[in-house]
Amino acid sequence: MDRSATRPADTYSPIYFLASLGAGGIAVTFFMFLMFWVPHPGQPVPVFEDIAAAFGTGSLAMQTAILAAVFGIAVFAFLNIKSLIWNLQSLSAFKKTDAYAKLRETNAEATLLAMPLALAMSVNAMFIVGLVFVPQLWSVVEYLFPMALIAFAAIGVLAFRMIGTFLGRVLSKGGVFDVTAHNSFAQLLPAFSIAMVGVGFAAPAAMSTSATTVAVALMLSTFFGVAAILYTVIAATTAFASMLQHGTARESGPTLMIIVPIVTVLGILFVRQSHGLHVAFETHAQPGETMIFLAQLLSIQIVFLLLGAVVMVRQGYFSDFVMGSKTSPGSYALVCPAVALSVMIHFFVNKGLVGAGAIEKFGAMYWGVTGIAIVAQLVAIALVLRLNRQHFTRRAVPANAVPAE
């Protein structure tokens, strides 16, 4: 095809970092197979040796699941990094344009927070790749945790500097924030970004055997988790008021579901903290309490999934921007809720229902509910493949692209 032909992604937006985020999230959904189906005595997560042992002694079903998980992690972790590198290069070029200067003067400046969000996801994805593919990694993992804390701290500082620049501009003087354009949940992207950093900080809290490492991870993850909750509440409240007055911005409809991934990330953060408190500080959470807590989080997600679906169906978003010929970078935000719902259901089933003794592991009810998680995972995969084809295929005629708000 003619390399001079255009593609929608040539009109760059920082929202394209969500393509990297979505691919990394799908890699996490495949890791759920290993996390909850492969025995891993001696550590809280499965590692290369556990996976190899389960594959060697497991049934055909277990071997099939492991092969699917390993293949899925490899493919989507690759897409995650490939897309991240493309976005970083494209953002660097974008910063030299007048469009970037204009973006920094509008509400859309918040879309820049998609960059630290994607960076944090990639660190999480690479840790999963290490667990799955690197032999004897667990023997040196205590040395890796401080490095992970430093990496997430650097990303966290970057995120807060970007948030500080944005809020400093809009709060220091009036009239620079367009309230009429605040009619979506697009302004929750900064909250999602710092929540992702927070869940990264919580990983050493759940996995380290060093009380000092656990304590540091608990404090840092608590700070970022609380900051994410505060930002979410404030931004969502003001945005909902604007939507009631002006309606939801059509091209930003997918942001109505951004609550779903935020809730999953924060839910995993709190589950990791609970495990760290149990192991390092003998603070015990009851299985029934965990089950109800996860059920409450899942309920919040279902409410916002229904809200987003109702609005986008009424506005014809799916027929135009997903199945149709129109393109919008914001469509990649649809991948996040599907990924987040899949991951949350896996946790609800295994840490909640099975952990509390409500259902039997690998029983009929278990697979019935887990099947919903797998369906959501397949939806996420289909969306990534469809959107990548829409946005990154060169066309002789420029696409009817709609800029993200």
Short mmCIF file of C-alpha atoms in Angstrom, two decimals:
data_model
loop_
_atom_site.label_atom_id
_atom_site.label_comp_id
_atom_site.label_asym_id
_atom_site.label_seq_id
_atom_site.Cartn_x
_atom_site.Cartn_y
_atom_site.Cartn_z
CA MET A 1 0.00 0.00 0.00
CA ASP A 2 1.12 3.56 -0.65
CA ARG A 3 3.08 4.70 2.40
CA SER A 4 1.92 8.25 1.73
CA ALA A 5 -1.65 7.22 2.47
CA THR A 6 -3.03 8.46 5.74
CA ARG A 7 -4.37 6.63 8.74
CA PRO A 8 -6.51 7.97 11.61
CA ALA A 9 -3.63 7.54 14.09
CA ASP A 10 -1.57 10.04 12.06
CA THR A 11 -3.74 12.74 13.67
CA TYR A 12 -2.17 12.08 17.04
CA SER A 13 -3.86 12.33 20.41
CA PRO A 14 -2.42 11.31 23.81
CA ILE A 15 -5.54 9.17 24.17
CA TYR A 16 -3.77 6.65 21.94
CA PHE A 17 -1.78 5.62 25.02
CA LEU A 18 -4.97 3.71 25.90
CA ALA A 19 -4.11 1.32 23.05
CA SER A 20 -1.00 0.32 24.98
CA LEU A 21 -2.96 0.24 28.23
CA GLY A 22 -5.63 -2.04 26.77
CA ALA A 23 -3.10 -4.52 25.41
CA GLY A 24 -1.33 -4.64 28.78
CA GLY A 25 -4.66 -5.15 30.51
CA ILE A 26 -5.49 -8.12 28.29
CA ALA A 27 -2.14 -9.69 29.24
CA VAL A 28 -3.29 -9.38 32.87
CA THR A 29 -6.57 -11.16 32.06
CA PHE A 30 -4.58 -14.12 30.73
CA PHE A 31 -2.45 -14.12 33.88
CA MET A 32 -5.67 -14.64 35.87
CA PHE A 33 -5.80 -18.18 34.41
CA LEU A 34 -2.43 -18.92 35.96
CA MET A 35 -3.06 -16.96 39.13
CA PHE A 36 -6.17 -18.87 40.14
CA TRP A 37 -5.90 -22.21 38.34
CA VAL A 38 -2.22 -23.16 38.74
CA PRO A 39 -1.12 -24.29 42.24
CA HIS A 40 1.66 -22.08 43.57
CA PRO A 41 2.65 -23.17 47.08
CA GLY A 42 5.29 -21.07 48.77
CA GLN A 43 4.50 -17.72 47.15
CA PRO A 44 1.37 -15.62 46.51
CA VAL A 45 1.67 -15.76 42.71
CA PRO A 46 2.57 -18.52 40.24
CA VAL A 47 6.07 -18.46 38.80
CA PHE A 48 7.79 -20.25 35.92
CA GLU A 49 8.47 -23.40 37.98
CA ASP A 50 4.83 -23.67 39.14
CA ILE A 51 3.56 -23.26 35.60
CA ALA A 52 5.99 -25.84 34.21
CA ALA A 53 5.06 -28.34 36.94
CA ALA A 54 1.32 -27.85 36.37
CA PHE A 55 1.77 -28.28 32.63
CA GLY A 56 3.79 -31.45 33.07
CA THR A 57 1.39 -33.15 35.49
CA GLY A 58 -1.91 -31.48 34.69
CA SER A 59 -4.89 -32.67 32.69
CA LEU A 60 -5.49 -31.77 29.06
CA ALA A 61 -7.77 -28.94 30.21
CA MET A 62 -5.04 -27.55 32.47
CA GLN A 63 -2.44 -27.80 29.72
CA THR A 64 -4.76 -26.05 27.27
CA ALA A 65 -5.44 -23.25 29.74
CA ILE A 66 -1.72 -22.79 30.42
CA LEU A 67 -0.87 -22.70 26.71
CA ALA A 68 -3.62 -20.14 26.09
CA ALA A 69 -2.45 -18.02 29.02
CA VAL A 70 1.23 -18.10 28.10
CA PHE A 71 0.52 -17.34 24.44
CA GLY A 72 -1.90 -14.55 25.35
CA ILE A 73 0.53 -12.94 27.78
CA ALA A 74 3.36 -13.06 25.22
CA VAL A 75 1.30 -11.58 22.38
CA PHE A 76 -0.40 -8.80 24.30
CA ALA A 77 2.65 -7.86 26.36
CA PHE A 78 4.45 -7.43 23.02
CA LEU A 79 1.60 -5.25 21.70
CA ASN A 80 1.66 -3.30 24.97
CA ILE A 81 5.33 -2.39 24.62
CA LYS A 82 5.12 -1.86 20.85
CA SER A 83 2.24 0.58 21.28
CA LEU A 84 3.95 2.29 24.22
CA ILE A 85 7.09 2.94 22.18
CA TRP A 86 5.04 4.26 19.24
CA ASN A 87 3.09 6.56 21.57
CA LEU A 88 6.21 7.92 23.25
CA GLN A 89 7.75 8.69 19.86
CA SER A 90 4.53 10.22 18.56
CA LEU A 91 4.04 12.31 21.70
CA SER A 92 7.59 13.64 21.39
CA ALA A 93 6.83 14.80 17.83
CA PHE A 94 3.39 16.08 18.85
CA LYS A 95 4.93 18.35 21.50
CA LYS A 96 6.58 20.37 18.72
CA THR A 97 3.26 21.23 17.05
CA ASP A 98 0.75 24.05 17.49
CA ALA A 99 -1.89 21.42 18.27
CA TYR A 100 0.01 20.48 21.43
CA ALA A 101 0.23 24.10 22.55
CA LYS A 102 -3.53 24.45 22.00
CA LEU A 103 -4.21 21.23 23.91
CA ARG A 104 -2.29 22.61 26.90
CA GLU A 105 -4.75 25.52 27.04
CA THR A 106 -7.95 23.45 27.10
CA ASN A 107 -9.70 20.81 29.20
CA ALA A 108 -8.02 18.20 26.98
CA GLU A 109 -4.71 18.82 28.78
CA ALA A 110 -5.87 16.09 31.17
CA THR A 111 -5.51 13.56 28.34
CA LEU A 112 -1.74 13.79 28.80
CA LEU A 113 -2.19 11.71 31.95
CA ALA A 114 -2.76 8.71 29.68
CA MET A 115 1.05 8.57 29.35
CA PRO A 116 1.94 7.80 33.01
CA LEU A 117 -1.11 5.53 33.13
CA ALA A 118 0.28 3.46 30.25
CA LEU A 119 3.79 3.51 31.75
CA ALA A 120 2.50 2.10 35.04
CA MET A 121 0.57 -0.62 33.25
CA SER A 122 3.66 -1.59 31.26
CA VAL A 123 5.70 -2.00 34.46
CA ASN A 124 2.98 -4.29 35.82
CA ALA A 125 2.86 -6.22 32.54
CA MET A 126 6.63 -6.69 32.46
CA PHE A 127 6.57 -8.05 36.01
CA ILE A 128 4.00 -10.62 34.87
CA VAL A 129 6.21 -11.53 31.91
CA GLY A 130 9.10 -12.07 34.34
CA LEU A 131 7.02 -14.33 36.59
CA VAL A 132 5.83 -16.44 33.68
CA PHE A 133 8.92 -16.71 31.49
CA VAL A 134 12.01 -16.23 33.70
CA PRO A 135 13.21 -19.30 35.68
CA GLN A 136 14.31 -18.76 39.29
CA LEU A 137 12.99 -15.19 39.34
CA TRP A 138 11.49 -15.66 42.78
CA SER A 139 14.94 -16.31 44.25
CA VAL A 140 15.90 -12.68 43.58
CA VAL A 141 12.48 -11.08 43.84
CA GLU A 142 13.26 -9.28 47.11
CA TYR A 143 15.92 -7.33 45.21
CA LEU A 144 13.43 -6.48 42.49
CA PHE A 145 10.80 -5.01 44.80
CA PRO A 146 12.84 -1.90 45.74
CA MET A 147 13.51 -1.36 42.03
CA ALA A 148 9.79 -1.62 41.33
CA LEU A 149 9.03 0.89 44.09
CA ILE A 150 11.53 3.31 42.56
CA ALA A 151 10.02 2.85 39.09
CA PHE A 152 6.48 3.49 40.32
CA ALA A 153 7.69 6.44 42.40
CA ALA A 154 9.19 8.02 39.27
CA ILE A 155 5.94 7.48 37.35
CA GLY A 156 3.95 8.81 40.31
CA VAL A 157 6.04 11.98 40.48
CA LEU A 158 5.56 12.45 36.73
CA ALA A 159 1.80 12.02 37.07
CA PHE A 160 1.51 14.46 39.97
CA ARG A 161 3.65 17.04 38.17
CA MET A 162 1.32 16.83 35.18
CA ILE A 163 -1.76 17.04 37.39
CA GLY A 164 -0.21 19.98 39.26
CA THR A 165 0.43 21.83 36.00
CA PHE A 166 -3.16 21.26 34.88
CA LEU A 167 -4.87 22.08 38.18
CA GLY A 168 -2.51 24.98 38.81
CA ARG A 169 -3.61 26.50 35.52
CA VAL A 170 -7.35 25.98 35.90
CA LEU A 171 -7.64 26.75 39.63
CA SER A 172 -5.31 29.74 39.89
CA LYS A 173 -7.55 31.91 37.74
CA GLY A 174 -11.12 31.71 36.55
CA GLY A 175 -12.45 31.23 33.07
CA VAL A 176 -9.81 28.86 31.71
CA PHE A 177 -11.74 25.63 32.35
CA ASP A 178 -14.67 25.10 29.99
CA VAL A 179 -17.44 23.71 32.18
CA THR A 180 -19.70 23.16 29.16
CA ALA A 181 -17.06 20.77 27.75
CA HIS A 182 -16.86 18.90 31.08
CA ASN A 183 -19.88 16.80 30.08
CA SER A 184 -18.17 13.41 30.25
CA PHE A 185 -15.90 11.49 32.60
CA ALA A 186 -12.80 12.38 30.58
CA GLN A 187 -11.45 14.36 33.53
CA LEU A 188 -11.24 11.12 35.54
CA LEU A 189 -8.19 10.05 33.53
CA PRO A 190 -5.78 11.60 36.09
CA ALA A 191 -7.50 9.59 38.84
CA PHE A 192 -7.12 6.41 36.80
CA SER A 193 -3.44 7.20 36.29
CA ILE A 194 -2.58 7.63 39.96
CA ALA A 195 -4.71 4.61 40.89
CA MET A 196 -2.62 2.50 38.50
CA VAL A 197 0.55 3.73 40.19
CA GLY A 198 -1.02 2.90 43.55
CA VAL A 199 -1.80 -0.69 42.62
CA GLY A 200 1.78 -1.05 41.43
CA PHE A 201 3.01 0.10 44.83
CA ALA A 202 0.69 -2.44 46.47
CA ALA A 203 2.31 -5.41 44.70
CA PRO A 204 5.37 -5.59 47.02
CA ALA A 205 3.00 -5.25 49.97
CA ALA A 206 1.32 -8.49 48.91
CA MET A 207 4.42 -10.40 47.86
CA SER A 208 7.42 -9.31 49.91
CA THR A 209 8.55 -11.12 53.06
CA SER A 210 10.39 -8.04 54.33
CA ALA A 211 8.32 -6.12 56.87
CA THR A 212 10.09 -2.90 55.90
CA THR A 213 9.34 -3.35 52.19
CA VAL A 214 5.72 -4.22 52.99
CA ALA A 215 5.34 -1.17 55.23
CA VAL A 216 6.78 1.20 52.61
CA ALA A 217 4.57 -0.33 49.94
CA LEU A 218 1.50 -0.04 52.17
CA MET A 219 2.11 3.64 52.90
CA LEU A 220 2.80 4.62 49.30
CA SER A 221 -0.10 2.62 47.88
CA THR A 222 -2.41 4.10 50.52
CA PHE A 223 -1.43 7.64 49.54
CA PHE A 224 -1.99 7.05 45.84
CA GLY A 225 -5.18 5.11 46.47
CA VAL A 226 -6.69 7.85 48.63
CA ALA A 227 -5.61 10.53 46.14
CA ALA A 228 -7.27 8.57 43.32
CA ILE A 229 -10.52 8.23 45.29
CA LEU A 230 -10.64 11.95 46.12
CA TYR A 231 -9.93 12.95 42.52
CA THR A 232 -12.54 10.50 41.22
CA VAL A 233 -15.28 11.76 43.52
CA ILE A 234 -14.64 15.44 42.76
CA ALA A 235 -14.22 15.04 39.00
CA ALA A 236 -17.17 12.67 38.63
CA THR A 237 -19.51 14.88 40.67
CA THR A 238 -18.76 18.03 38.69
CA ALA A 239 -18.85 16.13 35.37
CA PHE A 240 -22.23 14.57 36.12
CA ALA A 241 -23.67 18.00 36.85
CA SER A 242 -22.41 19.21 33.48
CA MET A 243 -23.83 16.14 31.72
CA LEU A 244 -27.24 16.72 33.27
CA GLN A 245 -27.20 20.26 31.88
CA HIS A 246 -25.53 19.78 28.50
CA GLY A 247 -25.88 16.05 27.77
CA THR A 248 -22.95 13.68 27.34
CA ALA A 249 -20.32 14.58 24.74
CA ARG A 250 -20.92 11.93 22.08
CA GLU A 251 -17.29 11.20 21.20
CA SER A 252 -16.46 10.92 24.92
CA GLY A 253 -19.24 8.44 25.71
CA PRO A 254 -16.83 5.59 26.58
CA THR A 255 -15.49 7.62 29.49
CA LEU A 256 -18.78 6.97 31.32
CA MET A 257 -17.36 3.50 31.98
CA ILE A 258 -13.95 4.67 33.26
CA ILE A 259 -15.25 4.08 36.78
CA VAL A 260 -15.10 0.34 36.03
CA PRO A 261 -11.29 0.09 35.61
CA ILE A 262 -10.71 2.57 38.44
CA VAL A 263 -12.75 0.35 40.77
CA THR A 264 -10.91 -2.80 39.67
CA VAL A 265 -7.50 -1.21 40.16
CA LEU A 266 -8.42 0.14 43.59
CA GLY A 267 -10.04 -3.17 44.52
CA ILE A 268 -6.87 -5.10 43.71
CA LEU A 269 -4.89 -2.47 45.62
CA PHE A 270 -6.96 -3.09 48.76
CA VAL A 271 -6.83 -6.89 48.36
CA ARG A 272 -3.04 -6.71 48.04
CA GLN A 273 -2.84 -4.50 51.10
CA SER A 274 -5.01 -6.92 53.06
CA HIS A 275 -2.69 -9.80 52.16
CA GLY A 276 0.38 -7.79 53.15
CA LEU A 277 -1.15 -6.85 56.48
CA HIS A 278 -2.01 -10.49 57.09
CA VAL A 279 1.46 -11.86 56.30
CA ALA A 280 3.65 -9.11 57.74
CA PHE A 281 1.58 -7.67 60.56
CA GLU A 282 -0.89 -10.45 61.52
CA THR A 283 -3.94 -8.38 60.66
CA HIS A 284 -6.59 -10.81 59.46
CA ALA A 285 -9.51 -10.03 57.15
CA GLN A 286 -12.41 -12.49 57.30
CA PRO A 287 -13.23 -14.34 54.04
CA GLY A 288 -16.89 -13.31 54.24
CA GLU A 289 -15.90 -9.67 54.53
CA THR A 290 -13.70 -9.97 51.46
CA MET A 291 -16.57 -11.58 49.53
CA ILE A 292 -18.97 -8.75 50.37
CA PHE A 293 -16.33 -6.09 49.68
CA LEU A 294 -15.67 -7.50 46.19
CA ALA A 295 -19.42 -7.86 45.58
CA GLN A 296 -19.87 -4.20 46.43
CA LEU A 297 -17.15 -3.18 44.00
CA LEU A 298 -18.62 -5.39 41.28
CA SER A 299 -22.03 -3.82 41.88
CA ILE A 300 -20.59 -0.33 41.31
CA GLN A 301 -19.06 -1.53 38.07
CA ILE A 302 -22.30 -3.03 36.78
CA VAL A 303 -24.16 0.22 37.50
CA PHE A 304 -21.70 2.30 35.47
CA LEU A 305 -21.52 -0.29 32.69
CA LEU A 306 -25.28 -0.04 32.34
CA LEU A 307 -25.17 3.76 32.46
CA GLY A 308 -22.52 3.95 29.75
CA ALA A 309 -24.27 1.38 27.57
CA VAL A 310 -27.61 3.20 27.78
CA VAL A 311 -26.12 6.55 26.78
CA MET A 312 -23.88 5.22 23.99
CA VAL A 313 -26.67 3.10 22.47
CA ARG A 314 -29.00 6.13 22.47
CA GLN A 315 -26.28 8.21 20.80
CA GLY A 316 -25.41 5.52 18.25
CA TYR A 317 -21.79 5.43 19.37
CA PHE A 318 -21.16 1.74 18.69
CA SER A 319 -22.68 1.78 15.22
CA ASP A 320 -20.59 4.79 14.19
CA PHE A 321 -17.25 4.55 16.01
CA VAL A 322 -16.81 0.83 16.65
CA MET A 323 -18.64 -1.00 13.87
CA GLY A 324 -18.90 1.94 11.47
CA SER A 325 -16.46 4.02 9.46
CA LYS A 326 -15.95 6.90 11.88
CA THR A 327 -12.95 6.90 14.19
CA SER A 328 -12.18 8.48 17.53
CA PRO A 329 -9.12 7.78 19.74
CA GLY A 330 -11.50 7.71 22.68
CA SER A 331 -12.87 4.38 21.41
CA TYR A 332 -9.88 2.70 23.03
CA ALA A 333 -11.41 3.62 26.38
CA LEU A 334 -13.96 0.84 25.70
CA VAL A 335 -11.25 -1.80 26.15
CA CYS A 336 -10.55 -0.83 29.76
CA PRO A 337 -14.03 -1.66 31.19
CA ALA A 338 -14.06 -5.08 29.50
CA VAL A 339 -10.60 -5.89 30.88
CA ALA A 340 -11.46 -4.54 34.31
CA LEU A 341 -14.73 -6.47 34.53
CA SER A 342 -12.96 -9.70 33.57
CA VAL A 343 -10.26 -9.24 36.21
CA MET A 344 -12.74 -8.22 38.91
CA ILE A 345 -14.94 -11.26 38.29
CA HIS A 346 -11.91 -13.56 38.59
CA PHE A 347 -11.09 -11.99 41.96
CA PHE A 348 -14.73 -12.07 43.08
CA VAL A 349 -15.06 -15.76 42.21
CA ASN A 350 -11.74 -16.94 43.66
CA LYS A 351 -10.98 -14.54 46.52
CA GLY A 352 -14.62 -13.92 47.31
CA LEU A 353 -16.97 -16.83 46.63
CA VAL A 354 -14.42 -19.66 46.82
CA GLY A 355 -12.47 -18.03 49.64
CA ALA A 356 -15.61 -17.72 51.76
CA GLY A 357 -16.74 -21.27 50.96
CA ALA A 358 -19.84 -20.10 49.10
CA ILE A 359 -19.06 -22.22 46.04
CA GLU A 360 -16.74 -25.10 45.21
CA LYS A 361 -13.66 -24.36 43.14
CA PHE A 362 -13.95 -25.75 39.60
CA GLY A 363 -17.61 -26.66 40.18
CA ALA A 364 -20.52 -25.82 37.89
CA MET A 365 -21.25 -22.48 39.57
CA TYR A 366 -17.56 -21.62 39.49
CA TRP A 367 -17.34 -22.07 35.72
CA GLY A 368 -20.68 -20.39 35.17
CA VAL A 369 -19.50 -17.12 36.73
CA THR A 370 -15.94 -17.45 35.43
CA GLY A 371 -17.42 -17.82 31.95
CA ILE A 372 -18.65 -14.23 32.20
CA ALA A 373 -15.09 -13.10 32.89
CA ILE A 374 -13.86 -14.99 29.83
CA VAL A 375 -16.58 -13.45 27.66
CA ALA A 376 -15.54 -9.97 28.83
CA GLN A 377 -11.93 -10.90 28.02
CA LEU A 378 -12.91 -11.96 24.50
CA VAL A 379 -14.79 -8.69 24.03
CA ALA A 380 -11.65 -6.78 25.03
CA ILE A 381 -9.53 -8.78 22.56
CA ALA A 382 -12.04 -8.22 19.75
CA LEU A 383 -12.11 -4.49 20.50
CA VAL A 384 -8.31 -4.16 20.43
CA LEU A 385 -8.03 -6.03 17.13
CA ARG A 386 -10.90 -4.04 15.59
CA LEU A 387 -9.70 -0.65 16.79
CA ASN A 388 -6.09 -1.32 15.80
CA ARG A 389 -7.28 -2.16 12.31
CA GLN A 390 -9.46 0.97 12.18
CA HIS A 391 -6.87 3.40 13.47
CA PHE A 392 -3.58 2.03 12.15
CA THR A 393 -4.50 0.85 8.66
CA ARG A 394 -3.40 3.26 5.96
CA ARG A 395 -6.14 4.52 3.70
CA ALA A 396 -6.14 6.34 0.42
CA VAL A 397 -8.83 8.68 1.71
CA PRO A 398 -8.37 10.27 5.16
CA ALA A 399 -10.69 8.87 7.79
CA ASN A 400 -13.47 10.98 9.26
CA ALA A 401 -11.60 11.36 12.51
CA VAL A 402 -13.14 12.96 15.57
CA PRO A 403 -10.67 14.51 18.03
CA ALA A 404 -10.82 13.42 21.66
CA GLU A 405 -12.09 15.90 24.18
#
